[in-house]
mmCIF file of C-alpha atoms and ligand atoms in Angstrom:
data_model
loop_
_atom_site.group_PDB
_atom_site.id
_atom_site.type_symbol
_atom_site.label_atom_id
_atom_site.label_comp_id
_atom_site.label_asym_id
_atom_site.label_seq_id
_atom_site.Cartn_x
_atom_site.Cartn_y
_atom_site.Cartn_z
ATOM 1 C CA MET Q 1 -0.113 0.063 0.257
ATOM 2 C CA GLY Q 2 1.574 3.995 -0.963
ATOM 3 C CA LYS Q 3 2.155 5.983 1.784
ATOM 4 C CA VAL Q 4 0.190 9.012 2.275
ATOM 5 C CA TYR Q 5 1.995 11.737 3.910
ATOM 6 C CA VAL Q 6 0.229 15.045 4.959
ATOM 7 C CA PHE Q 7 1.868 17.929 5.297
ATOM 8 C CA ASP Q 8 2.052 20.217 8.511
ATOM 9 C CA HIS Q 9 4.927 22.451 8.363
ATOM 10 C CA PRO Q 10 3.670 26.343 9.897
ATOM 11 C CA LEU Q 11 5.608 27.650 6.097
ATOM 12 C CA ILE Q 12 3.015 25.771 4.169
ATOM 13 C CA GLN Q 13 0.102 25.716 6.484
ATOM 14 C CA HIS Q 14 -0.131 29.428 6.680
ATOM 15 C CA LYS Q 15 0.587 29.833 2.330
ATOM 16 C CA LEU Q 16 -2.678 27.407 1.777
ATOM 17 C CA ALA Q 17 -4.813 29.480 4.305
ATOM 18 C CA ILE Q 18 -4.417 32.754 2.566
ATOM 19 C CA MET Q 19 -5.069 30.862 -0.403
ATOM 20 C CA ARG Q 20 -8.621 29.523 0.474
ATOM 21 C CA ASP Q 21 -9.210 33.205 1.327
ATOM 22 C CA LYS Q 22 -12.041 33.674 -1.841
ATOM 23 C CA GLU Q 23 -11.246 37.912 -1.841
ATOM 24 C CA THR Q 24 -7.475 36.453 -3.028
ATOM 25 C CA SER Q 25 -6.752 37.122 -6.230
ATOM 26 C CA THR Q 26 -5.667 35.876 -9.262
ATOM 27 C CA LYS Q 27 -2.444 37.024 -8.788
ATOM 28 C CA ASP Q 28 -1.862 36.059 -5.279
ATOM 29 C CA PHE Q 29 -3.340 32.669 -5.468
ATOM 30 C CA ARG Q 30 -0.783 32.122 -8.516
ATOM 31 C CA GLU Q 31 1.725 33.018 -7.015
ATOM 32 C CA LEU Q 32 1.085 30.885 -3.441
ATOM 33 C CA VAL Q 33 0.272 27.660 -5.779
ATOM 34 C CA ARG Q 34 4.010 27.553 -7.079
ATOM 35 C CA GLU Q 35 5.385 28.942 -3.443
ATOM 36 C CA ILE Q 36 3.360 25.733 -1.981
ATOM 37 C CA ALA Q 37 4.979 22.501 -4.777
ATOM 38 C CA THR Q 38 7.835 23.885 -5.065
ATOM 39 C CA LEU Q 39 8.133 24.357 -0.609
ATOM 40 C CA MET Q 40 6.241 20.456 -1.269
ATOM 41 C CA ALA Q 41 8.963 19.027 -3.877
ATOM 42 C CA TYR Q 42 11.420 19.580 -1.602
ATOM 43 C CA GLU Q 43 9.902 17.121 0.454
ATOM 44 C CA ALA Q 44 8.680 14.481 -1.736
ATOM 45 C CA THR Q 45 12.172 14.280 -3.667
ATOM 46 C CA ARG Q 46 12.860 12.892 -0.080
ATOM 47 C CA SER Q 47 13.734 9.522 -2.036
ATOM 48 C CA LEU Q 48 15.663 9.706 -5.020
ATOM 49 C CA PRO Q 49 18.102 7.475 -5.505
ATOM 50 C CA LEU Q 50 22.014 9.026 -5.610
ATOM 51 C CA GLU Q 51 25.071 7.997 -6.823
ATOM 52 C CA GLU Q 52 28.667 8.025 -6.114
ATOM 53 C CA VAL Q 53 30.762 10.697 -8.063
ATOM 54 C CA GLU Q 54 34.039 11.777 -7.639
ATOM 55 C CA VAL Q 55 34.069 16.043 -7.172
ATOM 56 C CA GLU Q 56 37.403 18.191 -7.939
ATOM 57 C CA THR Q 57 37.484 21.243 -5.021
ATOM 58 C CA PRO Q 58 40.463 23.756 -4.614
ATOM 59 C CA ILE Q 59 41.961 21.604 -1.916
ATOM 60 C CA CYS Q 60 41.444 17.380 -3.530
ATOM 61 C CA LYS Q 61 39.106 15.083 -4.867
ATOM 62 C CA ALA Q 62 36.550 13.548 -3.035
ATOM 63 C CA PRO Q 63 33.376 11.448 -3.067
ATOM 64 C CA MET Q 64 30.553 13.451 -3.339
ATOM 65 C CA LYS Q 65 26.917 11.904 -4.876
ATOM 66 C CA MET Q 66 24.708 13.288 -7.052
ATOM 67 C CA LEU Q 67 20.812 12.550 -8.410
ATOM 68 C CA ALA Q 68 21.110 9.378 -10.591
ATOM 69 C CA GLY Q 69 21.023 9.858 -14.056
ATOM 70 C CA GLU Q 70 17.312 10.452 -16.100
ATOM 71 C CA SER Q 71 15.639 10.646 -12.679
ATOM 72 C CA LEU Q 72 12.739 12.866 -12.538
ATOM 73 C CA ALA Q 73 9.408 14.133 -14.505
ATOM 74 C CA ILE Q 74 6.831 16.389 -13.794
ATOM 75 C CA ILE Q 75 3.333 14.478 -15.242
ATOM 76 C CA PRO Q 76 1.076 17.740 -14.383
ATOM 77 C CA ILE Q 77 -2.529 17.051 -15.193
ATOM 78 C CA LEU Q 78 -3.515 19.982 -17.139
ATOM 79 C CA ARG Q 79 -4.719 22.763 -16.387
ATOM 80 C CA ALA Q 80 -4.943 24.106 -12.683
ATOM 81 C CA GLY Q 81 -1.765 21.554 -12.302
ATOM 82 C CA LEU Q 82 0.384 23.885 -14.686
ATOM 83 C CA GLY Q 83 0.495 26.078 -11.523
ATOM 84 C CA MET Q 84 2.896 23.393 -9.797
ATOM 85 C CA VAL Q 85 4.912 23.068 -12.385
ATOM 86 C CA ASP Q 86 7.810 26.280 -12.217
ATOM 87 C CA GLY Q 87 7.310 25.550 -8.703
ATOM 88 C CA PHE Q 88 9.073 22.307 -8.591
ATOM 89 C CA LEU Q 89 10.952 22.904 -11.185
ATOM 90 C CA SER Q 90 13.068 25.109 -9.735
ATOM 91 C CA LEU Q 91 14.290 22.241 -7.341
ATOM 92 C CA VAL Q 92 15.320 20.418 -10.602
ATOM 93 C CA PRO Q 93 15.735 21.932 -13.149
ATOM 94 C CA ASN Q 94 16.229 19.702 -15.148
ATOM 95 C CA ALA Q 95 13.723 17.292 -14.888
ATOM 96 C CA ARG Q 96 11.319 16.979 -17.951
ATOM 97 C CA VAL Q 97 7.393 17.953 -17.894
ATOM 98 C CA GLY Q 98 4.631 15.565 -19.573
ATOM 99 C CA HIS Q 99 1.042 16.905 -20.037
ATOM 100 C CA ILE Q 100 -1.952 15.189 -19.492
ATOM 101 C CA GLY Q 101 -5.075 16.479 -19.994
ATOM 102 C CA MET Q 102 -8.487 15.878 -18.691
ATOM 103 C CA PHE Q 103 -11.093 17.147 -17.085
ATOM 104 C CA ARG Q 104 -13.543 17.091 -14.962
ATOM 105 C CA ASP Q 105 -17.399 16.081 -16.801
ATOM 106 C CA PRO Q 106 -19.707 19.016 -14.151
ATOM 107 C CA GLU Q 107 -23.080 16.669 -14.905
ATOM 108 C CA THR Q 108 -21.133 12.920 -14.157
ATOM 109 C CA LYS Q 109 -18.245 14.279 -12.547
ATOM 110 C CA GLN Q 110 -15.930 11.762 -14.349
ATOM 111 C CA PRO Q 111 -13.128 12.589 -15.776
ATOM 112 C CA VAL Q 112 -12.622 12.733 -20.394
ATOM 113 C CA GLU Q 113 -8.767 13.003 -21.667
ATOM 114 C CA TYR Q 114 -8.020 15.812 -24.048
ATOM 115 C CA TYR Q 115 -4.551 15.899 -24.497
ATOM 116 C CA CYS Q 116 -1.111 13.900 -23.750
ATOM 117 C CA LYS Q 117 2.362 14.044 -24.587
ATOM 118 C CA LEU Q 118 5.106 12.544 -22.232
ATOM 119 C CA PRO Q 119 8.356 12.349 -22.457
ATOM 120 C CA GLU Q 120 9.766 8.921 -24.204
ATOM 121 C CA ASP Q 121 11.355 6.997 -21.354
ATOM 122 C CA ILE Q 122 9.112 7.478 -19.079
ATOM 123 C CA ASP Q 123 9.434 3.592 -17.793
ATOM 124 C CA LYS Q 124 13.475 4.810 -16.086
ATOM 125 C CA ARG Q 125 11.752 8.127 -14.218
ATOM 126 C CA HIS Q 126 10.340 8.268 -11.618
ATOM 127 C CA LEU Q 127 7.047 9.902 -12.478
ATOM 128 C CA PHE Q 128 5.658 13.174 -10.591
ATOM 129 C CA VAL Q 129 1.533 14.006 -10.650
ATOM 130 C CA VAL Q 130 0.917 17.421 -9.706
ATOM 131 C CA ASP Q 131 -2.524 18.624 -9.443
ATOM 132 C CA PRO Q 132 -4.065 20.551 -7.424
ATOM 133 C CA MET Q 133 -6.640 19.278 -6.310
ATOM 134 C CA LEU Q 134 -7.753 15.319 -5.533
ATOM 135 C CA ALA Q 135 -11.182 15.800 -4.874
ATOM 136 C CA THR Q 136 -13.340 12.130 -6.031
ATOM 137 C CA GLY Q 137 -9.486 11.243 -7.564
ATOM 138 C CA GLY Q 138 -11.017 10.205 -10.865
ATOM 139 C CA SER Q 139 -9.246 12.905 -13.094
ATOM 140 C CA ALA Q 140 -5.490 10.761 -10.871
ATOM 141 C CA SER Q 141 -6.368 7.270 -10.735
ATOM 142 C CA ALA Q 142 -7.328 7.902 -15.344
ATOM 143 C CA ALA Q 143 -4.914 10.490 -14.851
ATOM 144 C CA ILE Q 144 -2.008 7.274 -13.136
ATOM 145 C CA SER Q 145 -3.795 4.675 -14.630
ATOM 146 C CA LEU Q 146 -2.740 6.677 -18.695
ATOM 147 C CA LEU Q 147 0.837 6.810 -17.027
ATOM 148 C CA LYS Q 148 0.648 2.629 -16.702
ATOM 149 C CA GLU Q 149 -0.743 2.109 -20.159
ATOM 150 C CA LYS Q 150 2.638 3.499 -20.771
ATOM 151 C CA GLY Q 151 4.921 2.596 -19.190
ATOM 152 C CA ALA Q 152 5.449 4.078 -15.849
ATOM 153 C CA LYS Q 153 6.473 1.992 -13.794
ATOM 154 C CA LYS Q 154 7.264 4.469 -10.737
ATOM 155 C CA ILE Q 155 4.997 7.178 -9.658
ATOM 156 C CA THR Q 156 4.553 10.085 -6.941
ATOM 157 C CA LEU Q 157 0.774 12.096 -6.737
ATOM 158 C CA MET Q 158 1.335 15.624 -5.265
ATOM 159 C CA CYS Q 159 -2.085 17.896 -4.354
ATOM 160 C CA LEU Q 160 -2.372 20.663 -2.281
ATOM 161 C CA ILE Q 161 -5.499 19.364 -1.217
ATOM 162 C CA ALA Q 162 -7.370 16.295 -0.281
ATOM 163 C CA ALA Q 163 -10.929 14.715 -0.259
ATOM 164 C CA PRO Q 164 -10.513 11.693 1.998
ATOM 165 C CA GLU Q 165 -12.941 10.466 -0.778
ATOM 166 C CA GLY Q 166 -10.283 10.624 -3.684
ATOM 167 C CA ILE Q 167 -7.608 9.338 -1.452
ATOM 168 C CA ALA Q 168 -9.627 6.845 -0.900
ATOM 169 C CA VAL Q 169 -9.452 5.816 -4.423
ATOM 170 C CA ILE Q 170 -6.444 6.050 -5.595
ATOM 171 C CA GLU Q 171 -5.150 3.829 -3.101
ATOM 172 C CA ASN Q 172 -7.874 1.638 -4.019
ATOM 173 C CA ASP Q 173 -7.194 2.223 -7.654
ATOM 174 C CA HIS Q 174 -3.268 2.878 -7.325
ATOM 175 C CA PRO Q 175 -1.629 0.849 -4.037
ATOM 176 C CA ASP Q 176 2.285 1.891 -5.606
ATOM 177 C CA VAL Q 177 1.833 4.937 -5.754
ATOM 178 C CA ASP Q 178 2.878 7.469 -3.238
ATOM 179 C CA ILE Q 179 -0.331 10.697 -1.744
ATOM 180 C CA PHE Q 180 2.168 14.310 -0.926
ATOM 181 C CA VAL Q 181 -1.290 16.438 -0.258
ATOM 182 C CA ALA Q 182 -1.006 19.798 1.955
ATOM 183 C CA ALA Q 183 -3.976 19.954 3.626
ATOM 184 C CA LYS Q 184 -6.369 16.146 3.875
ATOM 185 C CA ASP Q 185 -9.791 18.344 3.943
ATOM 186 C CA SER Q 186 -13.325 17.638 5.511
ATOM 187 C CA HIS Q 187 -15.703 15.910 2.160
ATOM 188 C CA LEU Q 188 -17.349 16.578 -0.857
ATOM 189 C CA ASN Q 189 -20.118 18.457 -1.416
ATOM 190 C CA GLU Q 190 -23.399 17.554 -3.761
ATOM 191 C CA HIS Q 191 -20.790 19.412 -6.464
ATOM 192 C CA ALA Q 192 -18.490 17.416 -5.167
ATOM 193 C CA TYR Q 193 -16.542 20.050 -4.938
ATOM 194 C CA ILE Q 194 -14.052 19.914 -2.058
ATOM 195 C CA VAL Q 195 -14.940 21.490 1.597
ATOM 196 C CA PRO Q 196 -13.824 23.476 2.906
ATOM 197 C CA GLY Q 197 -11.621 23.527 -0.349
ATOM 198 C CA LEU Q 198 -10.956 26.393 -2.052
ATOM 199 C CA GLY Q 199 -13.372 26.299 -4.870
ATOM 200 C CA ASP Q 200 -12.842 25.114 -8.227
ATOM 201 C CA ALA Q 201 -7.911 25.593 -8.622
ATOM 202 C CA GLY Q 202 -8.647 26.152 -12.640
ATOM 203 C CA ASP Q 203 -10.029 28.862 -12.796
ATOM 204 C CA ARG Q 204 -8.697 30.714 -9.944
ATOM 205 C CA LEU Q 205 -5.333 29.863 -10.741
ATOM 206 C CA TYR Q 206 -6.352 31.784 -13.941
ATOM 207 C CA GLY Q 207 -8.911 34.214 -13.367
ATOM 208 C CA THR Q 208 -11.881 32.614 -15.816
ATOM 209 C CA LYS Q 209 -14.963 32.599 -13.423
HETATM 210 C C1 PRP B 1 -10.192 20.014 -11.222
HETATM 211 C C2 PRP B 1 -8.938 19.845 -10.713
HETATM 212 C C3 PRP B 1 -8.691 18.325 -10.598
HETATM 213 C C4 PRP B 1 -9.662 17.117 -10.707
HETATM 214 C C5 PRP B 1 -10.516 17.347 -9.323
HETATM 215 O O1 PRP B 1 -9.538 20.494 -12.285
HETATM 216 O O2 PRP B 1 -7.574 20.292 -10.905
HETATM 217 O O3 PRP B 1 -7.795 17.370 -11.612
HETATM 218 O O4 PRP B 1 -10.619 18.506 -11.036
HETATM 219 O O5 PRP B 1 -11.423 16.141 -9.382
HETATM 220 P P1 PRP B 1 -11.858 15.162 -9.243
HETATM 221 O O6 PRP B 1 -10.791 13.821 -8.327
HETATM 222 O O7 PRP B 1 -13.600 14.509 -8.901
HETATM 223 O O8 PRP B 1 -11.170 13.790 -10.612
HETATM 224 P P2 PRP B 1 -10.550 20.780 -13.992
HETATM 225 O O9 PRP B 1 -11.511 18.865 -13.846
HETATM 226 O O10 PRP B 1 -11.832 21.350 -12.883
HETATM 227 O O11 PRP B 1 -10.534 20.936 -14.797
HETATM 228 P P3 PRP B 1 -9.498 21.816 -14.925
HETATM 229 O O12 PRP B 1 -7.902 22.102 -14.761
HETATM 230 O O13 PRP B 1 -9.141 23.004 -16.639
HETATM 231 O O14 PRP B 1 -10.279 23.292 -14.826
HETATM 232 N N1 URA B 2 -11.602 20.498 -8.564
HETATM 233 C C1 URA B 2 -11.354 21.537 -8.529
HETATM 234 O O1 URA B 2 -11.076 23.000 -8.223
HETATM 235 N N2 URA B 2 -11.462 22.531 -7.076
HETATM 236 C C2 URA B 2 -12.574 21.312 -6.231
HETATM 237 O O2 URA B 2 -13.455 21.152 -4.983
HETATM 238 C C3 URA B 2 -12.420 20.496 -7.112
HETATM 239 C C4 URA B 2 -13.157 19.333 -8.137
#
């Protein structure tokens, strides 16, 4: 069974509280998503493999450790996942980025895939799927299934806010996937929105409502 990590770092909780406020502007919301993604990426990449290298300092040659080979790729679920990419990339600027387009049908709440472009060698990389919201879990679960169909072997899911229902779906559908969330909220409402949540993450990121 994958592990679920809920961040209790004060900086993350502080920034998340500002993001949730309905008066927070689109500009501030976008900056906060990026900042929280950076803070979460620091912790979520803790298990990345290292390899021994030799470094010549001004004093002598010495064995050191660096990230091993083609190690990771970031996979945002469009649209809202895009908001987390730059923050993650600021820590691992050489990471590849793959995109999965997925929206939730407003009636059925089922995910609809509309785009997929991935690095060719995803089977060799640790993939970090990013999306601010894990509500019913349908979008993230479908995205992870798609990655597995295309050969992915190691996947971590990183979300800002998760409903217990969404976590349960990922645990059930993908027990091999670790989940990192900044907050686990109370429940879903009748429209399958997270309570208390922050509303529609894509609309708040891009000012479309
Ligand atoms: C939101 C969010 C997730 C999904 C979560 O995207 O960014 O992808 O909903 O809901 P689920 O867990 O119930 O599937 P949305 O469908 O609103 O698309 P958008 O990012 O393009 O706004
Ligand atoms: N998508 C969002 O953007 N917010 C929610 O609360 C649920 C799905």
